[in-house]
Short mmCIF file of N, CA, C and O in Angstrom, two decimals:
data_model
loop_
_atom_site.label_atom_id
_atom_site.label_comp_id
_atom_site.label_asym_id
_atom_site.label_seq_id
_atom_site.Cartn_x
_atom_site.Cartn_y
_atom_site.Cartn_z
N MET A 275 -56.70 18.38 62.73
CA MET A 275 -57.40 19.06 63.79
C MET A 275 -58.23 20.21 63.24
O MET A 275 -59.30 20.48 63.75
N ASP A 276 -57.70 20.89 62.23
CA ASP A 276 -58.42 22.02 61.64
C ASP A 276 -59.74 21.58 61.03
O ASP A 276 -60.76 22.26 61.16
N VAL A 277 -59.75 20.43 60.36
CA VAL A 277 -60.97 19.94 59.71
C VAL A 277 -62.04 19.64 60.76
O VAL A 277 -63.21 19.99 60.58
N VAL A 278 -61.63 19.03 61.85
CA VAL A 278 -62.58 18.70 62.92
C VAL A 278 -63.17 19.98 63.50
O VAL A 278 -64.37 20.07 63.74
N GLU A 279 -62.34 20.99 63.71
CA GLU A 279 -62.83 22.27 64.23
C GLU A 279 -63.78 22.94 63.25
O GLU A 279 -64.79 23.52 63.65
N GLN A 280 -63.49 22.84 61.94
CA GLN A 280 -64.37 23.42 60.93
C GLN A 280 -65.73 22.73 60.92
O GLN A 280 -66.72 23.33 60.52
N MET A 281 -65.77 21.49 61.37
CA MET A 281 -67.03 20.75 61.45
C MET A 281 -67.79 21.09 62.73
O MET A 281 -68.85 20.54 62.99
N GLY A 282 -67.23 22.00 63.55
CA GLY A 282 -67.88 22.40 64.79
C GLY A 282 -67.68 21.40 65.92
O GLY A 282 -68.44 21.41 66.89
N MET A 283 -66.65 20.58 65.81
CA MET A 283 -66.39 19.56 66.83
C MET A 283 -65.07 19.87 67.53
O MET A 283 -64.23 20.59 67.01
N LYS A 284 -64.89 19.30 68.71
CA LYS A 284 -63.67 19.50 69.49
C LYS A 284 -62.68 18.38 69.18
O LYS A 284 -62.94 17.21 69.46
N PRO A 285 -61.51 18.73 68.60
CA PRO A 285 -60.50 17.71 68.29
C PRO A 285 -59.70 17.33 69.54
O PRO A 285 -59.56 18.12 70.47
N ASP A 286 -59.19 16.13 69.53
CA ASP A 286 -58.37 15.64 70.63
C ASP A 286 -57.41 14.59 70.06
O ASP A 286 -57.78 13.85 69.15
N ILE A 287 -56.21 14.56 70.58
CA ILE A 287 -55.23 13.54 70.21
C ILE A 287 -54.74 12.91 71.50
O ILE A 287 -54.22 13.62 72.38
N ARG A 288 -54.90 11.60 71.63
CA ARG A 288 -54.48 10.89 72.84
C ARG A 288 -53.34 9.93 72.53
O ARG A 288 -53.45 9.08 71.66
N LEU A 289 -52.27 10.12 73.27
CA LEU A 289 -51.14 9.21 73.16
C LEU A 289 -51.51 7.89 73.82
O LEU A 289 -51.95 7.85 74.97
N LEU A 290 -51.36 6.80 73.09
CA LEU A 290 -51.63 5.47 73.62
C LEU A 290 -50.36 4.78 74.07
O LEU A 290 -50.33 4.10 75.10
N GLU A 291 -49.30 4.98 73.27
CA GLU A 291 -48.04 4.28 73.55
C GLU A 291 -46.94 4.94 72.73
O GLU A 291 -47.18 5.44 71.64
N LYS A 292 -45.73 4.94 73.27
CA LYS A 292 -44.57 5.42 72.53
C LYS A 292 -43.35 4.69 73.03
O LYS A 292 -43.36 4.14 74.13
N GLY A 293 -42.31 4.65 72.20
CA GLY A 293 -41.09 4.01 72.66
C GLY A 293 -40.20 3.60 71.51
O GLY A 293 -40.40 3.98 70.36
N PHE A 294 -39.23 2.77 71.86
CA PHE A 294 -38.25 2.28 70.90
C PHE A 294 -38.46 0.79 70.72
O PHE A 294 -38.72 0.08 71.69
N ALA A 295 -38.38 0.33 69.48
CA ALA A 295 -38.62 -1.09 69.20
C ALA A 295 -37.85 -1.50 67.95
O ALA A 295 -37.44 -0.67 67.15
N ALA A 296 -37.66 -2.80 67.82
CA ALA A 296 -37.07 -3.37 66.61
C ALA A 296 -38.08 -4.25 65.90
O ALA A 296 -37.82 -4.77 64.83
N GLU A 297 -39.24 -4.42 66.50
CA GLU A 297 -40.31 -5.23 65.94
C GLU A 297 -41.54 -4.34 65.75
O GLU A 297 -41.74 -3.43 66.53
N PRO A 298 -42.38 -4.57 64.82
CA PRO A 298 -42.30 -5.64 63.83
C PRO A 298 -41.24 -5.36 62.76
O PRO A 298 -41.00 -4.21 62.40
N MET A 299 -40.64 -6.43 62.29
CA MET A 299 -39.57 -6.33 61.30
C MET A 299 -40.02 -5.65 60.02
O MET A 299 -39.23 -4.95 59.38
N ASP A 300 -41.28 -5.83 59.63
CA ASP A 300 -41.73 -5.22 58.38
C ASP A 300 -41.69 -3.69 58.44
O ASP A 300 -41.50 -3.03 57.43
N ILE A 301 -41.84 -3.12 59.63
CA ILE A 301 -41.75 -1.67 59.78
C ILE A 301 -40.31 -1.21 59.52
O ILE A 301 -40.08 -0.28 58.75
N ALA A 302 -39.35 -1.89 60.15
CA ALA A 302 -37.94 -1.54 59.93
C ALA A 302 -37.57 -1.70 58.46
O ALA A 302 -36.89 -0.84 57.89
N GLU A 303 -38.04 -2.76 57.84
CA GLU A 303 -37.76 -2.97 56.42
C GLU A 303 -38.39 -1.89 55.56
O GLU A 303 -37.75 -1.36 54.64
N THR A 304 -39.63 -1.55 55.84
CA THR A 304 -40.33 -0.51 55.09
C THR A 304 -39.61 0.82 55.21
O THR A 304 -39.51 1.57 54.25
N MET A 305 -39.09 1.11 56.41
CA MET A 305 -38.38 2.37 56.65
C MET A 305 -36.95 2.33 56.14
O MET A 305 -36.31 3.38 56.03
N GLY A 306 -36.44 1.14 55.87
CA GLY A 306 -35.06 1.03 55.41
C GLY A 306 -34.05 1.22 56.53
O GLY A 306 -32.96 1.72 56.31
N VAL A 307 -34.44 0.84 57.75
CA VAL A 307 -33.52 0.95 58.89
C VAL A 307 -33.18 -0.44 59.40
O VAL A 307 -33.96 -1.37 59.26
N GLU A 308 -32.01 -0.53 59.99
CA GLU A 308 -31.60 -1.78 60.62
C GLU A 308 -31.69 -1.58 62.12
O GLU A 308 -31.21 -0.57 62.64
N GLY A 309 -32.29 -2.53 62.80
CA GLY A 309 -32.40 -2.41 64.24
C GLY A 309 -33.60 -1.61 64.67
O GLY A 309 -34.67 -1.69 64.08
N GLU A 310 -33.39 -0.78 65.69
CA GLU A 310 -34.50 -0.08 66.32
C GLU A 310 -34.99 1.14 65.56
O GLU A 310 -34.26 1.74 64.78
N PHE A 311 -36.23 1.49 65.87
CA PHE A 311 -36.87 2.71 65.39
C PHE A 311 -37.72 3.23 66.54
O PHE A 311 -37.90 2.56 67.55
N TYR A 312 -38.23 4.44 66.41
CA TYR A 312 -39.09 5.05 67.42
C TYR A 312 -40.52 4.98 66.92
O TYR A 312 -40.77 5.17 65.73
N PHE A 313 -41.46 4.69 67.82
CA PHE A 313 -42.87 4.61 67.42
C PHE A 313 -43.75 5.43 68.34
O PHE A 313 -43.43 5.64 69.51
N ILE A 314 -44.85 5.89 67.76
CA ILE A 314 -45.90 6.59 68.50
C ILE A 314 -47.23 5.99 68.04
O ILE A 314 -47.48 5.92 66.84
N HIS A 315 -48.06 5.59 68.97
CA HIS A 315 -49.41 5.12 68.66
C HIS A 315 -50.36 6.11 69.34
O HIS A 315 -50.28 6.31 70.56
N ARG A 316 -51.24 6.71 68.53
CA ARG A 316 -52.16 7.71 69.06
C ARG A 316 -53.56 7.51 68.49
O ARG A 316 -53.74 6.88 67.46
N LEU A 317 -54.50 8.10 69.17
CA LEU A 317 -55.90 8.07 68.75
C LEU A 317 -56.35 9.51 68.52
O LEU A 317 -56.13 10.38 69.37
N ARG A 318 -56.94 9.76 67.36
CA ARG A 318 -57.51 11.07 67.06
C ARG A 318 -59.02 10.99 67.26
O ARG A 318 -59.65 10.05 66.79
N LEU A 319 -59.55 12.01 67.94
CA LEU A 319 -60.97 12.02 68.28
C LEU A 319 -61.62 13.34 67.88
O LEU A 319 -60.95 14.36 67.74
N ALA A 320 -62.93 13.29 67.72
CA ALA A 320 -63.75 14.48 67.51
C ALA A 320 -64.94 14.37 68.45
O ALA A 320 -65.70 13.41 68.37
N ASP A 321 -65.06 15.33 69.37
CA ASP A 321 -66.10 15.25 70.40
C ASP A 321 -66.08 13.88 71.09
O ASP A 321 -67.12 13.25 71.31
N ASN A 322 -64.89 13.40 71.41
CA ASN A 322 -64.64 12.12 72.09
C ASN A 322 -64.99 10.89 71.27
O ASN A 322 -64.96 9.77 71.79
N LEU A 323 -65.32 11.05 70.01
CA LEU A 323 -65.58 9.91 69.12
C LEU A 323 -64.27 9.57 68.40
O LEU A 323 -63.69 10.42 67.73
N PRO A 324 -63.78 8.33 68.54
CA PRO A 324 -62.54 7.96 67.84
C PRO A 324 -62.73 8.01 66.33
O PRO A 324 -63.66 7.43 65.79
N LEU A 325 -61.83 8.73 65.65
CA LEU A 325 -61.87 8.85 64.20
C LEU A 325 -60.74 8.11 63.52
O LEU A 325 -60.92 7.54 62.45
N ALA A 326 -59.54 8.15 64.13
CA ALA A 326 -58.36 7.58 63.49
C ALA A 326 -57.42 6.98 64.52
O ALA A 326 -57.21 7.55 65.59
N TYR A 327 -56.86 5.84 64.16
CA TYR A 327 -55.85 5.17 64.98
C TYR A 327 -54.54 5.29 64.23
O TYR A 327 -54.37 4.70 63.17
N GLU A 328 -53.62 6.09 64.77
CA GLU A 328 -52.35 6.39 64.11
C GLU A 328 -51.21 5.57 64.68
O GLU A 328 -51.08 5.45 65.90
N LYS A 329 -50.38 5.07 63.78
CA LYS A 329 -49.12 4.46 64.16
C LYS A 329 -48.05 5.16 63.36
O LYS A 329 -48.01 5.05 62.13
N GLN A 330 -47.20 5.91 64.05
CA GLN A 330 -46.16 6.69 63.39
C GLN A 330 -44.80 6.11 63.78
O GLN A 330 -44.59 5.72 64.94
N TYR A 331 -43.90 6.08 62.80
CA TYR A 331 -42.58 5.49 63.01
C TYR A 331 -41.52 6.47 62.53
O TYR A 331 -41.68 7.12 61.50
N TYR A 332 -40.41 6.53 63.29
CA TYR A 332 -39.35 7.49 63.02
C TYR A 332 -37.98 6.84 63.14
O TYR A 332 -37.79 5.95 63.97
N PRO A 333 -36.99 7.36 62.39
CA PRO A 333 -35.61 6.92 62.61
C PRO A 333 -35.20 7.30 64.04
O PRO A 333 -35.74 8.24 64.63
N LEU A 334 -34.22 6.58 64.58
CA LEU A 334 -33.81 6.79 65.98
C LEU A 334 -33.42 8.23 66.28
O LEU A 334 -33.77 8.77 67.33
N LYS A 335 -32.67 8.86 65.37
CA LYS A 335 -32.21 10.24 65.61
C LYS A 335 -33.39 11.16 65.93
O LYS A 335 -33.33 11.95 66.87
N ILE A 336 -34.45 11.05 65.17
CA ILE A 336 -35.63 11.88 65.40
C ILE A 336 -36.38 11.39 66.64
O ILE A 336 -36.89 12.17 67.43
N GLY A 337 -36.44 10.07 66.80
CA GLY A 337 -37.13 9.50 67.95
C GLY A 337 -36.59 9.96 69.28
O GLY A 337 -37.34 10.25 70.21
N TYR A 338 -35.26 10.02 69.39
CA TYR A 338 -34.66 10.49 70.66
C TYR A 338 -35.12 11.90 70.99
O TYR A 338 -35.33 12.23 72.16
N GLU A 339 -35.31 12.73 69.98
CA GLU A 339 -35.77 14.10 70.21
C GLU A 339 -37.28 14.14 70.50
O GLU A 339 -37.72 14.83 71.41
N LEU A 340 -38.08 13.42 69.72
CA LEU A 340 -39.53 13.41 69.94
C LEU A 340 -39.89 12.87 71.32
O LEU A 340 -40.88 13.28 71.92
N ASP A 341 -39.09 11.95 71.82
CA ASP A 341 -39.36 11.31 73.11
C ASP A 341 -39.33 12.31 74.27
O ASP A 341 -39.85 12.04 75.34
N LYS A 342 -38.78 13.48 74.05
CA LYS A 342 -38.68 14.51 75.08
C LYS A 342 -39.97 15.32 75.23
O LYS A 342 -40.11 16.09 76.16
N TYR A 343 -40.92 15.14 74.29
CA TYR A 343 -42.12 15.97 74.25
C TYR A 343 -43.36 15.20 74.71
O TYR A 343 -43.44 13.99 74.55
N ASP A 344 -44.32 15.96 75.24
CA ASP A 344 -45.65 15.41 75.54
C ASP A 344 -46.39 15.34 74.20
O ASP A 344 -46.65 16.38 73.58
N LEU A 345 -46.69 14.14 73.75
CA LEU A 345 -47.28 13.96 72.42
C LEU A 345 -48.80 13.82 72.47
O LEU A 345 -49.42 13.41 71.49
N ASN A 346 -49.40 14.18 73.58
CA ASN A 346 -50.85 14.29 73.67
C ASN A 346 -51.25 15.64 73.10
O ASN A 346 -50.64 16.67 73.44
N ASN A 347 -52.26 15.65 72.26
CA ASN A 347 -52.85 16.89 71.75
C ASN A 347 -51.85 17.81 71.07
O ASN A 347 -51.97 19.04 71.19
N VAL A 348 -50.87 17.24 70.38
CA VAL A 348 -49.90 18.06 69.66
C VAL A 348 -49.71 17.45 68.26
O VAL A 348 -49.76 16.23 68.10
N ALA A 349 -49.55 18.30 67.28
CA ALA A 349 -49.28 17.84 65.93
C ALA A 349 -47.79 17.54 65.82
O ALA A 349 -46.96 18.43 66.05
N THR A 350 -47.44 16.30 65.50
CA THR A 350 -46.03 15.94 65.41
C THR A 350 -45.31 16.75 64.34
O THR A 350 -44.12 17.04 64.50
N TYR A 351 -46.00 17.13 63.29
CA TYR A 351 -45.36 17.94 62.25
C TYR A 351 -44.94 19.30 62.81
O TYR A 351 -43.91 19.84 62.43
N ASP A 352 -45.73 19.86 63.72
CA ASP A 352 -45.35 21.12 64.35
C ASP A 352 -44.08 20.93 65.17
O ASP A 352 -43.19 21.79 65.15
N VAL A 353 -43.99 19.84 65.91
CA VAL A 353 -42.79 19.56 66.70
C VAL A 353 -41.59 19.37 65.79
O VAL A 353 -40.51 19.93 66.03
N LEU A 354 -41.77 18.59 64.72
CA LEU A 354 -40.66 18.35 63.79
C LEU A 354 -40.13 19.66 63.20
O LEU A 354 -38.92 19.88 63.15
N GLU A 355 -41.04 20.52 62.76
CA GLU A 355 -40.61 21.75 62.10
C GLU A 355 -40.20 22.84 63.09
O GLU A 355 -39.13 23.43 62.96
N ASN A 356 -41.05 23.11 64.08
CA ASN A 356 -40.82 24.25 64.96
C ASN A 356 -39.83 23.99 66.08
O ASN A 356 -39.14 24.91 66.52
N ASN A 357 -39.77 22.76 66.56
CA ASN A 357 -38.89 22.46 67.69
C ASN A 357 -37.60 21.74 67.27
O ASN A 357 -36.56 21.94 67.89
N LEU A 358 -37.69 20.90 66.25
CA LEU A 358 -36.53 20.11 65.85
C LEU A 358 -35.85 20.66 64.60
O LEU A 358 -34.81 20.14 64.19
N GLY A 359 -36.44 21.68 63.98
CA GLY A 359 -35.81 22.32 62.84
C GLY A 359 -35.81 21.50 61.56
O GLY A 359 -35.04 21.78 60.64
N GLU A 360 -36.69 20.52 61.47
CA GLU A 360 -36.78 19.70 60.25
C GLU A 360 -37.66 20.42 59.22
O GLU A 360 -38.59 21.13 59.58
N THR A 361 -37.35 20.21 57.96
CA THR A 361 -38.16 20.76 56.88
C THR A 361 -38.92 19.62 56.22
O THR A 361 -38.32 18.70 55.66
N LEU A 362 -40.24 19.66 56.33
CA LEU A 362 -41.08 18.65 55.68
C LEU A 362 -41.14 19.04 54.21
O LEU A 362 -41.69 20.07 53.85
N TRP A 363 -40.59 18.20 53.36
CA TRP A 363 -40.39 18.58 51.98
C TRP A 363 -41.31 17.84 51.02
O TRP A 363 -41.90 18.42 50.13
N GLU A 364 -41.40 16.53 51.18
CA GLU A 364 -42.15 15.72 50.24
C GLU A 364 -42.83 14.57 50.97
O GLU A 364 -42.26 14.01 51.90
N ALA A 365 -44.03 14.24 50.52
CA ALA A 365 -44.75 13.11 51.10
C ALA A 365 -45.35 12.26 50.00
O ALA A 365 -45.80 12.78 48.98
N ARG A 366 -45.29 10.96 50.21
CA ARG A 366 -45.97 9.99 49.34
C ARG A 366 -47.02 9.32 50.21
O ARG A 366 -46.73 8.89 51.32
N GLN A 367 -48.23 9.23 49.69
CA GLN A 367 -49.31 8.65 50.46
C GLN A 367 -50.08 7.65 49.61
O GLN A 367 -50.34 7.90 48.43
N HIS A 368 -50.41 6.54 50.24
CA HIS A 368 -51.19 5.49 49.58
C HIS A 368 -52.42 5.24 50.45
O HIS A 368 -52.30 5.02 51.65
N ILE A 369 -53.60 5.29 49.84
CA ILE A 369 -54.85 5.11 50.58
C ILE A 369 -55.57 3.91 50.00
O ILE A 369 -55.71 3.78 48.77
N THR A 370 -56.04 3.04 50.88
CA THR A 370 -56.75 1.84 50.44
C THR A 370 -57.81 1.45 51.47
O THR A 370 -57.83 1.98 52.58
N CYS A 371 -58.63 0.53 51.10
CA CYS A 371 -59.66 0.00 51.99
C CYS A 371 -59.13 -1.30 52.61
O CYS A 371 -58.50 -2.11 51.91
N ILE A 372 -59.36 -1.49 53.90
CA ILE A 372 -58.90 -2.70 54.58
C ILE A 372 -60.01 -3.26 55.47
O ILE A 372 -60.99 -2.58 55.76
N THR A 373 -59.82 -4.49 55.89
CA THR A 373 -60.62 -5.06 56.97
C THR A 373 -59.86 -4.76 58.25
O THR A 373 -58.71 -5.20 58.41
N PRO A 374 -60.43 -3.98 59.17
CA PRO A 374 -59.69 -3.61 60.37
C PRO A 374 -59.41 -4.81 61.26
O PRO A 374 -60.23 -5.73 61.36
N SER A 375 -58.25 -4.78 61.90
CA SER A 375 -57.87 -5.83 62.85
C SER A 375 -58.69 -5.67 64.13
O SER A 375 -59.34 -4.63 64.34
N ASP A 376 -58.64 -6.65 64.99
CA ASP A 376 -59.35 -6.56 66.28
C ASP A 376 -58.81 -5.38 67.10
O ASP A 376 -59.58 -4.68 67.76
N GLU A 377 -57.49 -5.16 67.04
CA GLU A 377 -56.88 -4.04 67.76
C GLU A 377 -57.42 -2.71 67.22
O GLU A 377 -57.79 -1.82 68.00
N GLU A 378 -57.49 -2.57 65.91
CA GLU A 378 -57.99 -1.34 65.31
C GLU A 378 -59.46 -1.13 65.64
O GLU A 378 -59.88 -0.01 65.96
N LYS A 379 -60.24 -2.19 65.60
CA LYS A 379 -61.66 -2.09 65.97
C LYS A 379 -61.80 -1.65 67.42
O LYS A 379 -62.65 -0.81 67.75
N HIS A 380 -60.97 -2.20 68.28
CA HIS A 380 -61.02 -1.85 69.70
C HIS A 380 -60.80 -0.35 69.90
O HIS A 380 -61.60 0.33 70.55
N TYR A 381 -59.70 0.18 69.35
CA TYR A 381 -59.38 1.59 69.54
C TYR A 381 -60.35 2.53 68.85
O TYR A 381 -60.61 3.63 69.34
N LEU A 382 -60.92 2.11 67.73
CA LEU A 382 -61.86 2.95 67.01
C LEU A 382 -63.31 2.77 67.48
O LEU A 382 -64.21 3.43 66.98
N GLY A 383 -63.51 1.87 68.43
CA GLY A 383 -64.87 1.65 68.97
C GLY A 383 -65.81 1.04 67.95
O GLY A 383 -67.00 1.35 67.94
N LEU A 384 -65.28 0.16 67.10
CA LEU A 384 -66.10 -0.47 66.06
C LEU A 384 -66.61 -1.83 66.52
O LEU A 384 -65.91 -2.55 67.24
N SER A 385 -67.79 -2.20 66.07
CA SER A 385 -68.35 -3.50 66.43
C SER A 385 -67.60 -4.60 65.68
O SER A 385 -66.93 -4.35 64.67
N GLY A 386 -67.75 -5.80 66.17
CA GLY A 386 -67.07 -6.95 65.58
C GLY A 386 -67.44 -7.23 64.15
O GLY A 386 -66.66 -7.83 63.41
N ASP A 387 -68.64 -6.81 63.72
CA ASP A 387 -69.05 -7.13 62.36
C ASP A 387 -68.68 -6.05 61.33
O ASP A 387 -69.00 -6.18 60.16
N VAL A 388 -67.99 -4.99 61.77
CA VAL A 388 -67.52 -3.97 60.82
C VAL A 388 -66.42 -4.60 59.97
O VAL A 388 -65.48 -5.19 60.48
N SER A 389 -66.55 -4.49 58.66
CA SER A 389 -65.59 -5.16 57.79
C SER A 389 -64.79 -4.20 56.91
O SER A 389 -64.05 -4.65 56.05
N CYS A 390 -64.94 -2.89 57.11
CA CYS A 390 -64.28 -1.96 56.20
C CYS A 390 -63.78 -0.73 56.96
O CYS A 390 -64.48 -0.18 57.81
N ALA A 391 -62.55 -0.35 56.66
CA ALA A 391 -61.96 0.87 57.19
C ALA A 391 -61.01 1.42 56.12
O ALA A 391 -60.66 0.72 55.17
N LEU A 392 -60.58 2.63 56.31
CA LEU A 392 -59.67 3.27 55.37
C LEU A 392 -58.26 3.24 55.96
O LEU A 392 -58.06 3.61 57.12
N LEU A 393 -57.29 2.81 55.17
CA LEU A 393 -55.89 2.80 55.59
C LEU A 393 -55.12 3.82 54.76
O LEU A 393 -55.16 3.80 53.53
N SER A 394 -54.41 4.69 55.45
CA SER A 394 -53.52 5.65 54.81
C SER A 394 -52.10 5.32 55.25
O SER A 394 -51.82 5.23 56.45
N GLU A 395 -51.21 5.14 54.28
CA GLU A 395 -49.79 4.96 54.56
C GLU A 395 -49.06 6.13 53.94
O GLU A 395 -49.23 6.42 52.76
N ARG A 396 -48.23 6.81 54.76
CA ARG A 396 -47.57 8.01 54.27
C ARG A 396 -46.09 7.99 54.65
O ARG A 396 -45.72 7.65 55.77
N PHE A 397 -45.27 8.38 53.68
CA PHE A 397 -43.83 8.54 53.88
C PHE A 397 -43.52 10.02 53.73
O PHE A 397 -43.83 10.61 52.70
N VAL A 398 -42.90 10.62 54.74
CA VAL A 398 -42.56 12.04 54.72
C VAL A 398 -41.04 12.17 54.73
O VAL A 398 -40.36 11.57 55.57
N HIS A 399 -40.52 12.97 53.78
CA HIS A 399 -39.08 13.17 53.64
C HIS A 399 -38.72 14.64 53.80
O HIS A 399 -39.56 15.52 53.55
N ASN A 400 -37.47 14.90 54.18
CA ASN A 400 -36.98 16.27 54.22
C ASN A 400 -36.40 16.66 52.87
O ASN A 400 -36.46 15.87 51.91
N GLN A 401 -35.84 17.86 52.78
CA GLN A 401 -35.34 18.37 51.51
C GLN A 401 -34.12 17.59 50.99
O GLN A 401 -33.76 17.70 49.82
N TYR A 402 -33.51 16.79 51.84
CA TYR A 402 -32.35 15.97 51.43
C TYR A 402 -32.76 14.56 51.03
O TYR A 402 -31.91 13.74 50.70
N GLY A 403 -34.06 14.27 51.12
CA GLY A 403 -34.55 12.95 50.78
C GLY A 403 -34.52 11.97 51.93
O GLY A 403 -34.85 10.79 51.76
N ASP A 404 -34.16 12.43 53.13
CA ASP A 404 -34.13 11.55 54.30
C ASP A 404 -35.55 11.31 54.81
O ASP A 404 -36.35 12.24 54.89
N LEU A 405 -35.82 10.08 55.17
CA LEU A 405 -37.14 9.74 55.73
C LEU A 405 -37.27 10.34 57.12
O LEU A 405 -36.43 10.11 57.98
N LEU A 406 -38.31 11.14 57.32
CA LEU A 406 -38.61 11.71 58.62
C LEU A 406 -39.66 10.91 59.35
O LEU A 406 -39.61 10.78 60.58
N GLU A 407 -40.66 10.39 58.60
CA GLU A 407 -41.77 9.68 59.23
C GLU A 407 -42.38 8.69 58.27
O GLU A 407 -42.49 8.96 57.07
N TYR A 408 -42.77 7.55 58.83
CA TYR A 408 -43.62 6.59 58.13
C TYR A 408 -44.85 6.44 59.01
O TYR A 408 -44.73 6.19 60.20
N GLU A 409 -46.03 6.65 58.43
CA GLU A 409 -47.27 6.59 59.21
C GLU A 409 -48.25 5.62 58.59
O GLU A 409 -48.43 5.60 57.37
N LYS A 410 -48.87 4.83 59.45
CA LYS A 410 -50.00 3.99 59.07
C LYS A 410 -51.17 4.47 59.92
O LYS A 410 -51.10 4.43 61.14
N CYS A 411 -52.21 4.92 59.25
CA CYS A 411 -53.36 5.46 59.96
C CYS A 411 -54.63 4.78 59.47
O CYS A 411 -54.88 4.75 58.26
N VAL A 412 -55.40 4.26 60.41
CA VAL A 412 -56.67 3.61 60.07
C VAL A 412 -57.81 4.53 60.51
O VAL A 412 -57.86 4.97 61.67
N TYR A 413 -58.68 4.84 59.55
CA TYR A 413 -59.82 5.71 59.79
C TYR A 413 -61.11 4.89 59.82
O TYR A 413 -61.29 4.01 58.96
N ARG A 414 -61.97 5.20 60.74
CA ARG A 414 -63.28 4.54 60.73
C ARG A 414 -64.11 5.08 59.57
O ARG A 414 -63.89 6.20 59.13
N ALA A 415 -65.02 4.27 59.10
CA ALA A 415 -65.86 4.68 57.96
C ALA A 415 -66.78 5.81 58.37
O ALA A 415 -67.11 5.98 59.52
#
């Protein structure tokens, strides 16, 4: 949000969907959890232009707490640290180029012939090495 404001634009975060799920299985496997996890799907905008389509995943313990908050226009890291008392300690991030899916194109307002987007995958851990968040974020070019 700070970067968007520095560019002289108005940032916005819109919650698209949140809840508890056990699918897709690859998310549970990636997170190292069995069964359900908590998910948040949001859209980040600048002056109402979609910039990023976020899919964030959390262990159930954190999900039960996050589910109590309005996740529109709020930084989840602020909620994790300031409201839930979690310490964000370490993050691993992998960035690559992808062909966006039809769903990603839809949310990012991209035409059907767009063939390139940026994918960021990030794992955030606390000081004990526990996974706090797994995020997949697709950015428009």
